[in-house]
CSV table of C-alpha atoms in Angstrom, one decimal:
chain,number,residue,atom,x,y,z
A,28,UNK,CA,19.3,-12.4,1.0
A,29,UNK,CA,16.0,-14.0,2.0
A,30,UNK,CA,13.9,-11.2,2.2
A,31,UNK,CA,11.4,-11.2,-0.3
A,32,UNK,CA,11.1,-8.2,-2.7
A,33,UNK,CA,7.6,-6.5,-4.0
A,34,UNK,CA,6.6,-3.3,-5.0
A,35,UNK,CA,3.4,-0.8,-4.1
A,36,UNK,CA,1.9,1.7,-6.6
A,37,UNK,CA,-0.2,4.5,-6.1
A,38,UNK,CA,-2.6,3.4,-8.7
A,39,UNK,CA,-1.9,6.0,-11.6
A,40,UNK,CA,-3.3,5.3,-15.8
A,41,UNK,CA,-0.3,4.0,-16.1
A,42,UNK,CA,0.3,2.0,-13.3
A,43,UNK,CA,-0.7,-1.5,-15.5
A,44,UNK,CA,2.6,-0.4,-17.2
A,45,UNK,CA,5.2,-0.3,-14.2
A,46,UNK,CA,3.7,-3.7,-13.3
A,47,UNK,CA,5.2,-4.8,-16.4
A,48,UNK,CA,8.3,-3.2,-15.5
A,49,UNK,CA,8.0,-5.1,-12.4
A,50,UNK,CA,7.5,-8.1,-13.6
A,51,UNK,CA,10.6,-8.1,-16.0
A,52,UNK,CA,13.1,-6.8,-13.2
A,53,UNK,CA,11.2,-10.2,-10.6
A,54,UNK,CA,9.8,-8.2,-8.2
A,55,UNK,CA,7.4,-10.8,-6.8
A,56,UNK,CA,4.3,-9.1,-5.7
A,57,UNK,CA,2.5,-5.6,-7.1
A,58,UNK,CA,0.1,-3.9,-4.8
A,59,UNK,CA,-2.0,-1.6,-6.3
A,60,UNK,CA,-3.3,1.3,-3.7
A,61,UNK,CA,-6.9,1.8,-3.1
A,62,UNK,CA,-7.5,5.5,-2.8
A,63,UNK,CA,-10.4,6.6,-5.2
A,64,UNK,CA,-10.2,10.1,-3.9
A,65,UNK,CA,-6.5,10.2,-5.6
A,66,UNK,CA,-6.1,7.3,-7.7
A,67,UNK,CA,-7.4,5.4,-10.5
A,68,UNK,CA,-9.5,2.8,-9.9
A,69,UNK,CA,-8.0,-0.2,-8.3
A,70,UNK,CA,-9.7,-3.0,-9.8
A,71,UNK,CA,-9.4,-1.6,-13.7
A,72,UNK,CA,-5.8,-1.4,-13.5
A,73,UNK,CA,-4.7,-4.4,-11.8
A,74,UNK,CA,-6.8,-6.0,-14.7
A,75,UNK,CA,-4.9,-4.2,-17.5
A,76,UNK,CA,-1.8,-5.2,-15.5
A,77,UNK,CA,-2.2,-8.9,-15.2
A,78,UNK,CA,-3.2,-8.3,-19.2
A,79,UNK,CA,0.2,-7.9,-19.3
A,80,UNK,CA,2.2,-9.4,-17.0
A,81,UNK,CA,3.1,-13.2,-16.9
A,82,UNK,CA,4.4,-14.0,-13.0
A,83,UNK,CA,3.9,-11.5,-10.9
A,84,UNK,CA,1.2,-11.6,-8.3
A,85,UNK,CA,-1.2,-8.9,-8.0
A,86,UNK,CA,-3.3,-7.3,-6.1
A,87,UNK,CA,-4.8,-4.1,-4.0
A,88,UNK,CA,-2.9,-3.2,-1.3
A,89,UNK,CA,-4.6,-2.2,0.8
A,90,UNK,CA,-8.5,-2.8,-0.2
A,91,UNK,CA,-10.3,-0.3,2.0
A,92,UNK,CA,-13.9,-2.4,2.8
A,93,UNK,CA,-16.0,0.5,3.6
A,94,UNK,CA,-15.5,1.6,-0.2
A,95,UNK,CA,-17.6,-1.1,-1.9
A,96,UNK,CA,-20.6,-3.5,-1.1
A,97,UNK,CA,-19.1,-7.2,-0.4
A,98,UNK,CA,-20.4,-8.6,-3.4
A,99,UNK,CA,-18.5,-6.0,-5.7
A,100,UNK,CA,-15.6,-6.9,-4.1
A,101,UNK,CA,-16.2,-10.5,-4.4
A,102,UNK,CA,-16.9,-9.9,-8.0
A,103,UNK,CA,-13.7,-7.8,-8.7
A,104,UNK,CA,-11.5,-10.3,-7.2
A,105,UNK,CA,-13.5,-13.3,-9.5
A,106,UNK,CA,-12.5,-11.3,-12.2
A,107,UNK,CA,-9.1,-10.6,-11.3
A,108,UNK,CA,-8.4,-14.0,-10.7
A,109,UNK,CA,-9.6,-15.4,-14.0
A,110,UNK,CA,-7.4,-12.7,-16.0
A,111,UNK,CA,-4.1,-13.7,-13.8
A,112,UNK,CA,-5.1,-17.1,-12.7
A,113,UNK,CA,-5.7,-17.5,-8.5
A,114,UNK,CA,-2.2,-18.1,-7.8
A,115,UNK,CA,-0.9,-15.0,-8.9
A,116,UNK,CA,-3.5,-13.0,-6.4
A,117,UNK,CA,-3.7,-11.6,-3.3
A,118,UNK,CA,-5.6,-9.8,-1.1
A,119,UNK,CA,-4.6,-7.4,1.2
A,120,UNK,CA,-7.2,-5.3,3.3
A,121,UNK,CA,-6.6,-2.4,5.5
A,122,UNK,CA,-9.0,0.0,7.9
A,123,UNK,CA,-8.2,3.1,5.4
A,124,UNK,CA,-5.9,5.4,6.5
A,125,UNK,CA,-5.3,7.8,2.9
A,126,UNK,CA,-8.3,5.7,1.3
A,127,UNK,CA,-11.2,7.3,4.0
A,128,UNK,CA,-9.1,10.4,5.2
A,129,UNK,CA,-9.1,11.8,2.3
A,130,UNK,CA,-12.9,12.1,1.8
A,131,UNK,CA,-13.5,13.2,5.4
A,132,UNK,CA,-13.8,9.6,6.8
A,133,UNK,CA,-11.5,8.3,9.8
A,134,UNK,CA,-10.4,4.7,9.5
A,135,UNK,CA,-12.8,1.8,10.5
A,136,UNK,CA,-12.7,-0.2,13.4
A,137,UNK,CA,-11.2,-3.6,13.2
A,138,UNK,CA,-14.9,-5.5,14.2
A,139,UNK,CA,-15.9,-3.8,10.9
A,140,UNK,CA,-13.4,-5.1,9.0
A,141,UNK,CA,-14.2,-8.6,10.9
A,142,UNK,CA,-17.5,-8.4,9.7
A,143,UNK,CA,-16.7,-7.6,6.3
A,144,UNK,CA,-14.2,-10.3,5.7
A,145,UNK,CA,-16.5,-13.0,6.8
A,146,UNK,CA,-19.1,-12.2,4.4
A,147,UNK,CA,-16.5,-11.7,1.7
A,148,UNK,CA,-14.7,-15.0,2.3
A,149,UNK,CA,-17.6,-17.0,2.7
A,150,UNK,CA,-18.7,-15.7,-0.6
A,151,UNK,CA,-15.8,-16.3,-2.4
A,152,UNK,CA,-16.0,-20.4,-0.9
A,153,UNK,CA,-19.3,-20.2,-2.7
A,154,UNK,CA,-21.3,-20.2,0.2
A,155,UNK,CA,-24.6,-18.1,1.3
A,156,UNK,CA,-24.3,-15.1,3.7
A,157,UNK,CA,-25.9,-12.4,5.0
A,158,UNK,CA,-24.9,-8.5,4.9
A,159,UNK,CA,-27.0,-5.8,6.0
A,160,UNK,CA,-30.2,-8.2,6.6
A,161,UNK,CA,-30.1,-9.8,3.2
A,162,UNK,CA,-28.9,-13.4,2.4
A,163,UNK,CA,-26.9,-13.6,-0.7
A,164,UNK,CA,-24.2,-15.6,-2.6
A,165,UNK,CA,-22.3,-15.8,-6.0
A,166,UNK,CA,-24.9,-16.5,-8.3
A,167,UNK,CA,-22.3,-16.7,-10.9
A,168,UNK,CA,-21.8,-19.3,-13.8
A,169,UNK,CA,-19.0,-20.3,-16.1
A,170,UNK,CA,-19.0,-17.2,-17.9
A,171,UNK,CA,-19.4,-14.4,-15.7
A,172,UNK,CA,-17.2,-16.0,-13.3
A,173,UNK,CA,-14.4,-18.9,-12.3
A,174,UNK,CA,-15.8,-21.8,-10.3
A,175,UNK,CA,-16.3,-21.5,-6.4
A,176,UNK,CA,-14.0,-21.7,-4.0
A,177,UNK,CA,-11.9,-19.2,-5.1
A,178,UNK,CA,-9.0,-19.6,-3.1
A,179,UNK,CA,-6.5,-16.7,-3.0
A,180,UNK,CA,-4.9,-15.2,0.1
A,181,UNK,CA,-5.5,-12.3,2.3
A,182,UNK,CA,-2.9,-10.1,3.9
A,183,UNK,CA,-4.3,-7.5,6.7
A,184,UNK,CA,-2.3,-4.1,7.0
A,185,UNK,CA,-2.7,-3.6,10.8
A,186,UNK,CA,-1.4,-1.7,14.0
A,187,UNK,CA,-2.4,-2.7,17.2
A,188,UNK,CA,-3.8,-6.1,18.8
A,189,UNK,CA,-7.4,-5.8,17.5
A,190,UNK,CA,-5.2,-5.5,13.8
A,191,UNK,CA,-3.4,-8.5,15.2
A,192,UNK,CA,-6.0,-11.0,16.3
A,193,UNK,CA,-8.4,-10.0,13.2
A,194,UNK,CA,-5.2,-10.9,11.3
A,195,UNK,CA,-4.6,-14.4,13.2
A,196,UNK,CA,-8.8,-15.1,12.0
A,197,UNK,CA,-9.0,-13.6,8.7
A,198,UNK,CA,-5.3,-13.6,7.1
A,199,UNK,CA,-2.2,-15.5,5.9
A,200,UNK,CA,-0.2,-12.6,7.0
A,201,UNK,CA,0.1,-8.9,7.9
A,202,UNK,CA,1.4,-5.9,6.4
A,203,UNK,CA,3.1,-3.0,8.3
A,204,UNK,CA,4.8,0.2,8.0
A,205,UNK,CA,6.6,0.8,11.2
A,206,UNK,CA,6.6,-1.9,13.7
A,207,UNK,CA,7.1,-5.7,12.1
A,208,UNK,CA,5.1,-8.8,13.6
A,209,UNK,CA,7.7,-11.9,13.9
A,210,UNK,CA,5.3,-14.1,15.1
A,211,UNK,CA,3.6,-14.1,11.6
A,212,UNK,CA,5.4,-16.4,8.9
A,213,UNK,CA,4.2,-13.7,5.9
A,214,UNK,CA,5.2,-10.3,7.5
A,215,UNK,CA,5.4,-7.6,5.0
A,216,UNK,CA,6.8,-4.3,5.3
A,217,UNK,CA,5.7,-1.4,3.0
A,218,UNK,CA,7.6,1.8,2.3
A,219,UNK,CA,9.0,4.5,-0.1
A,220,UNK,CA,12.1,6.1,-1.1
A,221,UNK,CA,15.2,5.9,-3.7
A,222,UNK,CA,18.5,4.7,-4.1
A,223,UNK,CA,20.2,8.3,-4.9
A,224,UNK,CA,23.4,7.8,-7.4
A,225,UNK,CA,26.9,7.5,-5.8
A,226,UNK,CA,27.7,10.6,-4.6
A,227,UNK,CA,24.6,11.9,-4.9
A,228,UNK,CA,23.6,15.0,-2.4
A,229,UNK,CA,20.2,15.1,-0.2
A,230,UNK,CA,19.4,18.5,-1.0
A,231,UNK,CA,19.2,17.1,-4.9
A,232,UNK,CA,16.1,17.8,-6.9
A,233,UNK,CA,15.7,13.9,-7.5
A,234,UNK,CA,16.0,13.0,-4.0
A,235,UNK,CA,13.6,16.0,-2.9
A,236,UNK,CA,11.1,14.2,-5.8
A,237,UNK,CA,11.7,10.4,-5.1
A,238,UNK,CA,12.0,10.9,-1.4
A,239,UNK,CA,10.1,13.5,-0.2
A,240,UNK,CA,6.7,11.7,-0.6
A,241,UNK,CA,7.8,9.2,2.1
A,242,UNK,CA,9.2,11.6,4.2
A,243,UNK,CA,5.7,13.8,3.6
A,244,UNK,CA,3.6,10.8,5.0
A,245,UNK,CA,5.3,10.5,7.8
A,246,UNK,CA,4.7,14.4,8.9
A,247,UNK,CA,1.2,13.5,7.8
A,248,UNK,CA,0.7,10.3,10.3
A,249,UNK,CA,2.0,12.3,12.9
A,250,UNK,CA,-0.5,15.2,12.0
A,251,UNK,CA,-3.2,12.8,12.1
A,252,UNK,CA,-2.4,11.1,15.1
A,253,UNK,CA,0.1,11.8,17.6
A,254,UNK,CA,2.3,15.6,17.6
A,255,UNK,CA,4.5,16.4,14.2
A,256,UNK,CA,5.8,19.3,16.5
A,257,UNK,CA,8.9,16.6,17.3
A,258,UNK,CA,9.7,17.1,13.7
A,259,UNK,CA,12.3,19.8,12.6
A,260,UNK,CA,10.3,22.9,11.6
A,261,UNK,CA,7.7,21.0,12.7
A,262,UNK,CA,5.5,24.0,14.7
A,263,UNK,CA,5.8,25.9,11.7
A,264,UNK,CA,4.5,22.7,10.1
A,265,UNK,CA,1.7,22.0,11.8
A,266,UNK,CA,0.8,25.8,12.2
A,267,UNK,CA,0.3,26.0,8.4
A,268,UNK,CA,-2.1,23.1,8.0
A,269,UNK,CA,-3.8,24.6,11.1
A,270,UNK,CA,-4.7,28.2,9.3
A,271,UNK,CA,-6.6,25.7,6.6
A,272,UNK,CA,-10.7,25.6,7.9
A,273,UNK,CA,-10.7,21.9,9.9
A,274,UNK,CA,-13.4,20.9,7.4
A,275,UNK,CA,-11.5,21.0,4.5
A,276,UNK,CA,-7.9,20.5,6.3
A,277,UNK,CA,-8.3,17.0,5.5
A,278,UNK,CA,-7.4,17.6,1.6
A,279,UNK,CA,-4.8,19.4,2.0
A,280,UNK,CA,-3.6,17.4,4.2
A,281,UNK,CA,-3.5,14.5,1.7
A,282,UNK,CA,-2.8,16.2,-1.3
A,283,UNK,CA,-0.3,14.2,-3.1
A,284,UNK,CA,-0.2,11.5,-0.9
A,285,UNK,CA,2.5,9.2,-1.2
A,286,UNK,CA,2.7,10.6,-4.7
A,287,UNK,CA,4.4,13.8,-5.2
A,288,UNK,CA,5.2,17.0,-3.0
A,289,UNK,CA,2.6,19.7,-2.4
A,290,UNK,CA,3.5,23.1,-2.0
A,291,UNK,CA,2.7,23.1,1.7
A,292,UNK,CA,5.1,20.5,2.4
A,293,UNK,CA,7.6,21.6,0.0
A,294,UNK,CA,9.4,24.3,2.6
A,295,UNK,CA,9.5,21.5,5.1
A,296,UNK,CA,11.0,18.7,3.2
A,297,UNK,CA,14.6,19.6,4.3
A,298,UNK,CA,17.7,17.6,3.4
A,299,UNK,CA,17.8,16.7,7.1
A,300,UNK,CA,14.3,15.5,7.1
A,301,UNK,CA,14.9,13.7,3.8
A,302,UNK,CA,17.6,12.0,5.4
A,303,UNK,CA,15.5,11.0,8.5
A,304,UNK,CA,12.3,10.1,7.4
A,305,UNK,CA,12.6,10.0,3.0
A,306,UNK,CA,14.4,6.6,3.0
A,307,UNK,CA,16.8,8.5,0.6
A,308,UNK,CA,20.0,6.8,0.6
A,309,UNK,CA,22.9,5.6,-1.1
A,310,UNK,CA,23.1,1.8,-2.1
A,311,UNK,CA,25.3,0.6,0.7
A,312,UNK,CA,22.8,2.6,3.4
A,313,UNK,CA,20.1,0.4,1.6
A,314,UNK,CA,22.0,-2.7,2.2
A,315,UNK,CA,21.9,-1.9,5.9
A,316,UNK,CA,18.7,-1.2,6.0
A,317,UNK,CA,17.1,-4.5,4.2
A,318,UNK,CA,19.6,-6.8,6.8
A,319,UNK,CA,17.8,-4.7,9.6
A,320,UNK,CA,14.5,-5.9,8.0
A,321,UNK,CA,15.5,-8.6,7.8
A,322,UNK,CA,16.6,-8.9,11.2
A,323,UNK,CA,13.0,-7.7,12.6
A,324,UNK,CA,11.5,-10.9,11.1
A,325,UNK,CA,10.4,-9.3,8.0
A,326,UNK,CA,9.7,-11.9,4.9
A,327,UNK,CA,8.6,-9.3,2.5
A,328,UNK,CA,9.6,-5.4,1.6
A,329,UNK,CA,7.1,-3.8,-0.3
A,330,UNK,CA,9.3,-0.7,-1.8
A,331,UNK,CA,6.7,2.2,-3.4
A,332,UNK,CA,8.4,3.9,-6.1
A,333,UNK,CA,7.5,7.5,-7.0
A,334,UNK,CA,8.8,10.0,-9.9
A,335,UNK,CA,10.2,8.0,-12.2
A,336,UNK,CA,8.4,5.1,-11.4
A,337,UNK,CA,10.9,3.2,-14.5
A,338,UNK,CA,14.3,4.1,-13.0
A,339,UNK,CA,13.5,3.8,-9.2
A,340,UNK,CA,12.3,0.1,-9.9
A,341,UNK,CA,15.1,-0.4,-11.6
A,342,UNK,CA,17.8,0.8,-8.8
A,343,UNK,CA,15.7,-0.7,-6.1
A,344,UNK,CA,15.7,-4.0,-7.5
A,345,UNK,CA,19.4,-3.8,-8.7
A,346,UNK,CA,20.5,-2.5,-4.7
A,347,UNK,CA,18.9,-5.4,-3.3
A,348,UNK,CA,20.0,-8.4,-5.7
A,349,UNK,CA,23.7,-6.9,-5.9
């Protein structure tokens, strides 16, 4: 199999751990999510992680740039990179989908995130630029900082051709989570799920816990943006985020996210909708499913384990080198 294999966490206190975990079993990229409304904070723990890690590369995925002046991020990644070393990071930047939804925020349009990566880039080459009316640059020496350029490559998680062509300017490749992008030589796909035990039944309380945070975001894209009513149960669905106030819906919404199951969700999360949207299968199911990937022109799978973060990286990564 050529597809490569990474993980994603949501970043948790512990999160520096499983990317040690990680590193051991050869996965060969950590992302680190960037939701401060949920998570820890990005940058502090993928500097504990490459503390203790040796190979594998690291970095947030996805970096949300409304979140943090240019220069902080510039800085973060300076520091990152003198911890791990540049060729164990990477940079992958999204419009914020959990990262600005959950404080009230819809995601940011792609010329922002344009904008944003010039500056960014151009400060990391060591070179002056202007945000917000205001020339500036690293100002950095030796000890506060590695040398300029600081060379390390950026991935864009995008939908859409404005995701595309900011892609084709700013990135080495792209990051999706439905449709893949051939035409890009780094295509990574992220997801969730778990590799439930032979014989193992969907209506289990592990899958229900290692699966139905996937299968949760997906009701919660299509709340956000298109109809969940196509769902199974999914009027009743929708109907009880809609008797929470609009301006706090947004929370609830979210709760959890990608993490655990909230108790709205919970009477939702059927074995059927396990089985459709959880990614909870049994190893041979998996096998299909990474020579479909593969098939689509994906180079990379970015698999997001949840509940026991220990045991799913370990199944994951013993499913797909088996």
């Amino acid at each position: 199999m050529s597809l490569t294999i990474s993980c994603g966490f949501n970043s948790s206190l512990k999160s520096h751990e499983h990317a040690a975990i990680a590193d051991q079993l050869g996965y060969k990229h950590a992302f680190f999510y960037d939701s401060p409304a949920m998570y820890a904070d990005v940058w502090v723990q993928l500097c504990r992680a490459a503390e203790r890690t040796s190979k594998i590369g690291l970095g947030p995925g996805v970096m949300v740039p409304s979140l943090r002046h240019p220069m902080v991020t510039a800085s973060a990644i300076a520091t990152l990179a003198s911890i791990a070393g540049q060729d164990r990071v990477v940079i992958a930047v999204g419009s914020g989908f959990t990262g600005r939804i959950t404080m009230g925020q819809r995601p940011l349009t792609w010329s922002y995130v344009g904008e944003y990566l010039e500056v960014l880039q151009a400060l990391l080459r060591g070179e002056e630029t202007t945000w917000e009316g205001a020339i500036m640059k690293m100002m950095h020496y030796e000890p506060w900082a590695p040398p300029r350029p600081i060379d390390v490559p950026f991935l864009l998680a995008i939908q859409g051709p404005k995701g595309i062509a900011a892609a084709k300017k700013y990135a080495k490749g792209v990051i999706t989570v439905t449709n893949s992008e051939p035409e890009f030589e780094w295509n990574a796909t992220i997801m969730s799920g778990t590799v439930l035990d032979d014989g193992e039944p969907l209506s289990s309380d592990h899958a229900l816990r290692a699966g139905g945070p996937m299968a949760a975001v997906a009701m919660h894209m299509l709340l956000e943006f298109e109809d969940p009513e196509t769902l199974p149960n999914g009027k009743a669905w929708k109907a009880a985020y809609e008797a929470i106030p609009a301006e706090r819906r947004h929370m609830h919404v979210h709760d959890g996210h990608a993490a655990l199951v909230n108790e709205i969700d919970r009477p939702f999360l059927t074995p059927e909708v396990l089985g459709l949207y959880g990614n909870t299968m049994d190893r041979s199911a998996w096998k299909d499913k990474l020579a479909e990937y593969e098939s689509r022109g994906v180079t990379e799978l970015i698999f997001q384990p949840v509940d026991d973060i220990a045991r799913e990286l370990d199944a994951f990564m013993n499913m797909a080198a088996s």
